[in-house]
Amino acid sequence: MASSALISDTESWKDLRAHVEEINKTHLRDLMNNTNRCQSMMVEFDGILIDYSRQRATLDTLNKLFSLAEAARVKEKIIRMFNGEHINSTENRSVLHVALRAPRDAVINSDGKNVVPEVWHVLDKIRDFSERVRSGAWVGATGKTLKDVVAVGIGGSFLGPLFVHTALQTEAEASECARGRQLRFLANVDPIDVARNITGLNPETTLVVVVSKTFTTAETMLNARTMREWISSALGPQAVAKHMVAVSTNLKLVEQFGIDPNNAFAFWDWVGGRYSVCSAVGVLPLSLQYGFSIVEKFLKGASSVDQHFLSAPFEKNIPVLLGLLSVWNVSFLGYPARAILPYSQALEKLAPHIQQVSMESNGKGVSIDGVPLPYQTGEIDFGEPGTNGQHSFYQLIHQGRVIPCDFIGVVKSQQPIYLKDEVVNNHDELMSNFFAQPDALAYGKTPEQLQKENIPEDLVSHKTFSGNRPSLSILLPSLNAYNIGQLLAIYEHRVAVQGFVWCINSFDQWGVELGKSLATQVRKQLHASRKKGESVEGFNFSTKTLITRYLEASADVPSDPSTLLPNI
Ligand SMILES: O=P(O)(O)OC[C@H]1O[C@](O)(CO)[C@@H](O)[C@@H]1O
């Protein structure tokens, strides 16, 4: 395919379009009866079992998707990514989050230089620093051990670390290592988030980690200044050196902020924000909480999937298969959304993290060459752990709109509970739902079945389930640091595969800029109005009215305030 030609013009794309008609004649109820088909639609790697037999697809569909992958040169694009080529062309950058978890002796080049030694230099520095903090060798300004950490950051500098932290919190080995320690995340610029984060914390025993790739993000920098004030107003300005460290690619700005460069942990422009959890962005706060050796297991899990992604043939390649099936669902079957449904409370922050990884990566309107696309890219991701979601939005998924679902289950619970005289143990109860829901979606329930159950005629249509609703099941052996790393890498690479097929740049995010610059204009106006009483100018009628109302109704806000921090 010539670089400016659209993937939708290829024969493979057209073939899949035509194939939809065939698939529309099938029902999952029947497809599931074909054991050979179902057997071929299971894939296993490193303890993880994926069952995609409940996708609205046949083996023929898969072959057609492999042809599409060939037309889109997916294999070549994967290799180019691992080779450090500047596949993020609009920012002229390599995309090398795989280097963040590569073994020490690996060679991965960006711009002709092996980046793995730099990665390990920072990892070693994190190991050393986190061990000193955890052991009490590094103490706060008043000589007390720093047992609590507030990580200040937003977007990719927040969601990945939050996901991993939440997943590790209840894991036996990790929770033992975290005994007596707290890790909190301050993301939102809303002062309420500051209040929530500092409530119950003592500045004397708190370490603040400012996490920002650019070190210019407005929300993070205001929150960082707020936390600096919280520390220095309690302990004096000299305490900042002992109580604040930073993670950034912009070490110059870190220093200007007043953080000792020795206490700055670097990463690189070839790490996208939403792909940065395996850099110091995640590794530093998580190592402070759990110790480096736990976090190293997480990196190893991700690395194992990286190798699989690079080397496994497409028929057995989990991220490739899942990525192609997502393209099938979005671009051909016309399902715009995807539900991420982990049957594990520990994975409650998976969906929010994947929302950014997927939607910031693939929510694009032009091809990588800048050509407007005649097809939609990306999907609307949302999710909640089961069984909570079942009592919330599953009604729509069963009888309303068709939403392809990812069911994620774990064989061994992190926290098993057995009660004498119960029919099943608590985790089996949870997993009963994990196994039942995909079949309920796939098979549904027919009016004939309901009539046999003597359901009153006027209720039959209400109680009918059309079925034929696709899902896939991911079964993890357990949920330890290693498995969490595997799961993360599967989703990251799946998103990349989707972007490779759609021929977009999954690694830039220009769509977040416009709102930011308009907020700058509003910020200037609020300042001018509060300080100098200037009237609201330069906005449309609607925005002017809203801002004016806001200012008038909050006229009691002091125009030249002295510092006020939350006090709850
Ligand atoms: O780490 P930074 O530079 O503060 O950026 C935070 C986030 O802001 C974004 O640039 C846009 O929301 C994300 O891509 C990024 O993860």
Tab-separated table of N, CA and C in Angstrom, residues 306-363:
chain	number	residue	atom	x	y	z
A	306	ASP	N	6.032	-8.210	25.666
A	306	ASP	CA	6.722	-7.490	24.580
A	306	ASP	C	7.386	-8.486	23.628
A	307	GLN	N	8.062	-9.474	24.196
A	307	GLN	CA	8.769	-10.454	23.369
A	307	GLN	C	7.791	-11.283	22.554
A	308	HIS	N	6.698	-11.650	23.209
A	308	HIS	CA	5.636	-12.405	22.535
A	308	HIS	C	5.077	-11.583	21.370
A	309	PHE	N	4.816	-10.304	21.629
A	309	PHE	CA	4.247	-9.417	20.605
A	309	PHE	C	5.189	-9.301	19.406
A	310	LEU	N	6.473	-9.229	19.688
A	310	LEU	CA	7.450	-9.058	18.616
A	310	LEU	C	7.639	-10.343	17.816
A	311	SER	N	7.569	-11.498	18.498
A	311	SER	CA	8.013	-12.717	17.816
A	311	SER	C	6.921	-13.728	17.477
A	312	ALA	N	5.789	-13.719	18.171
A	312	ALA	CA	4.804	-14.781	17.910
A	312	ALA	C	4.125	-14.579	16.560
A	313	PRO	N	3.858	-15.673	15.854
A	313	PRO	CA	3.097	-15.524	14.602
A	313	PRO	C	1.717	-14.932	14.900
A	314	PHE	N	1.188	-14.222	13.935
A	314	PHE	CA	-0.053	-13.488	14.189
A	314	PHE	C	-1.195	-14.393	14.681
A	315	GLU	N	-1.252	-15.640	14.241
A	315	GLU	CA	-2.350	-16.540	14.646
A	315	GLU	C	-2.294	-16.852	16.141
A	316	LYS	N	-1.136	-16.633	16.753
A	316	LYS	CA	-0.998	-16.939	18.186
A	316	LYS	C	-0.622	-15.690	18.990
A	317	ASN	N	-0.636	-14.573	18.347
A	317	ASN	CA	-0.126	-13.343	18.968
A	317	ASN	C	-1.288	-12.593	19.639
A	318	ILE	N	-1.282	-12.615	20.965
A	318	ILE	CA	-2.446	-12.092	21.701
A	318	ILE	C	-2.744	-10.619	21.364
A	319	PRO	N	-1.779	-9.700	21.484
A	319	PRO	CA	-2.142	-8.300	21.169
A	319	PRO	C	-2.582	-8.121	19.720
A	320	VAL	N	-1.977	-8.888	18.810
A	320	VAL	CA	-2.366	-8.754	17.399
A	320	VAL	C	-3.796	-9.255	17.211
A	321	LEU	N	-4.091	-10.437	17.757
A	321	LEU	CA	-5.444	-10.983	17.599
A	321	LEU	C	-6.481	-10.028	18.200
A	322	LEU	N	-6.200	-9.554	19.409
A	322	LEU	CA	-7.184	-8.686	20.067
A	322	LEU	C	-7.330	-7.356	19.321
A	323	GLY	N	-6.214	-6.850	18.823
A	323	GLY	CA	-6.264	-5.592	18.067
A	323	GLY	C	-7.071	-5.752	16.791
A	324	LEU	N	-6.832	-6.848	16.078
A	324	LEU	CA	-7.564	-7.064	14.815
A	324	LEU	C	-9.056	-7.242	15.081
A	325	LEU	N	-9.381	-7.962	16.160
A	325	LEU	CA	-10.804	-8.163	16.467
A	325	LEU	C	-11.474	-6.837	16.856
A	326	SER	N	-10.725	-5.968	17.521
A	326	SER	CA	-11.300	-4.650	17.845
A	326	SER	C	-11.572	-3.861	16.569
A	327	VAL	N	-10.640	-3.935	15.618
A	327	VAL	CA	-10.859	-3.248	14.332
A	327	VAL	C	-12.104	-3.829	13.658
A	328	TRP	N	-12.241	-5.131	13.688
A	328	TRP	CA	-13.409	-5.810	13.104
A	328	TRP	C	-14.695	-5.278	13.735
A	329	ASN	N	-14.696	-5.177	15.061
A	329	ASN	CA	-15.904	-4.729	15.754
A	329	ASN	C	-16.237	-3.267	15.448
A	330	VAL	N	-15.190	-2.434	15.426
A	330	VAL	CA	-15.428	-0.986	15.246
A	330	VAL	C	-15.721	-0.668	13.781
A	331	SER	N	-14.814	-1.103	12.907
A	331	SER	CA	-14.852	-0.603	11.528
A	331	SER	C	-15.781	-1.401	10.623
A	332	PHE	N	-16.058	-2.631	10.967
A	332	PHE	CA	-16.869	-3.455	10.053
A	332	PHE	C	-18.237	-3.797	10.641
A	333	LEU	N	-18.255	-4.207	11.919
A	333	LEU	CA	-19.561	-4.507	12.512
A	333	LEU	C	-20.229	-3.237	13.039
A	334	GLY	N	-19.441	-2.150	13.139
A	334	GLY	CA	-20.045	-0.852	13.494
A	334	GLY	C	-20.360	-0.676	14.972
A	335	TYR	N	-19.601	-1.362	15.828
A	335	TYR	CA	-19.822	-1.191	17.278
A	335	TYR	C	-18.828	-0.154	17.794
A	336	PRO	N	-19.280	1.024	18.203
A	336	PRO	CA	-18.322	2.081	18.533
A	336	PRO	C	-17.682	1.981	19.924
A	337	ALA	N	-18.221	1.131	20.797
A	337	ALA	CA	-17.734	1.141	22.183
A	337	ALA	C	-17.139	-0.206	22.580
A	338	ARG	N	-16.488	-0.214	23.704
A	338	ARG	CA	-15.949	-1.466	24.259
A	338	ARG	C	-16.023	-1.371	25.785
A	339	ALA	N	-16.518	-2.427	26.412
A	339	ALA	CA	-16.582	-2.441	27.881
A	339	ALA	C	-15.454	-3.300	28.427
A	340	ILE	N	-14.758	-2.766	29.409
A	340	ILE	CA	-13.650	-3.485	30.050
A	340	ILE	C	-14.152	-3.914	31.427
A	341	LEU	N	-14.324	-5.225	31.600
A	341	LEU	CA	-15.050	-5.739	32.754
A	341	LEU	C	-14.221	-6.744	33.553
A	342	PRO	N	-13.325	-6.237	34.399
A	342	PRO	CA	-12.521	-7.167	35.192
A	342	PRO	C	-13.327	-7.742	36.352
A	343	TYR	N	-13.288	-9.035	36.500
A	343	TYR	CA	-13.921	-9.656	37.662
A	343	TYR	C	-12.871	-9.752	38.763
A	344	SER	N	-12.433	-8.594	39.185
A	344	SER	CA	-11.458	-8.459	40.256
A	344	SER	C	-11.492	-7.005	40.693
A	345	GLN	N	-11.819	-6.801	41.965
A	345	GLN	CA	-11.874	-5.419	42.462
A	345	GLN	C	-10.506	-4.760	42.381
A	346	ALA	N	-9.451	-5.590	42.449
A	346	ALA	CA	-8.089	-5.046	42.377
A	346	ALA	C	-7.834	-4.361	41.030
A	347	LEU	N	-8.628	-4.731	40.015
A	347	LEU	CA	-8.434	-4.134	38.683
A	347	LEU	C	-9.405	-2.973	38.439
A	348	GLU	N	-9.879	-2.364	39.523
A	348	GLU	CA	-10.903	-1.314	39.353
A	348	GLU	C	-10.382	-0.097	38.582
A	349	LYS	N	-9.077	0.094	38.541
A	349	LYS	CA	-8.559	1.255	37.807
A	349	LYS	C	-8.006	0.875	36.434
A	350	LEU	N	-8.267	-0.366	36.015
A	350	LEU	CA	-7.814	-0.752	34.668
A	350	LEU	C	-8.565	0.054	33.603
A	351	ALA	N	-9.881	0.096	33.704
A	351	ALA	CA	-10.657	0.787	32.655
A	351	ALA	C	-10.279	2.269	32.550
A	352	PRO	N	-10.182	3.006	33.675
A	352	PRO	CA	-9.758	4.414	33.530
A	352	PRO	C	-8.386	4.546	32.866
A	353	HIS	N	-7.468	3.630	33.177
A	353	HIS	CA	-6.146	3.736	32.538
A	353	HIS	C	-6.241	3.420	31.049
A	354	ILE	N	-6.957	2.361	30.712
A	354	ILE	CA	-7.044	1.982	29.290
A	354	ILE	C	-7.837	3.021	28.502
A	355	GLN	N	-8.748	3.698	29.167
A	355	GLN	CA	-9.439	4.807	28.486
A	355	GLN	C	-8.434	5.778	27.907
A	356	GLN	N	-7.423	6.149	28.702
A	356	GLN	CA	-6.431	7.096	28.155
A	356	GLN	C	-5.557	6.412	27.105
A	357	VAL	N	-5.061	5.198	27.445
A	357	VAL	CA	-4.159	4.511	26.504
A	357	VAL	C	-4.858	4.367	25.150
A	358	SER	N	-6.101	3.958	25.175
A	358	SER	CA	-6.801	3.670	23.932
A	358	SER	C	-7.369	4.929	23.260
A	359	MET	N	-8.057	5.738	24.034
A	359	MET	CA	-8.793	6.845	23.402
A	359	MET	C	-7.878	8.008	23.029
A	360	GLU	N	-6.822	8.253	23.836
A	360	GLU	CA	-5.880	9.318	23.461
A	360	GLU	C	-5.011	8.844	22.289
A	361	SER	N	-4.803	7.527	22.204
A	361	SER	CA	-3.965	7.004	21.115
A	361	SER	C	-4.728	6.937	19.800
A	362	ASN	N	-5.941	6.404	19.857
A	362	ASN	CA	-6.604	6.060	18.600
A	362	ASN	C	-7.800	6.938	18.234
A	363	GLY	N	-8.079	7.921	19.064
A	363	GLY	CA	-9.183	8.830	18.714
A	363	GLY	C	-8.694	9.895	17.743
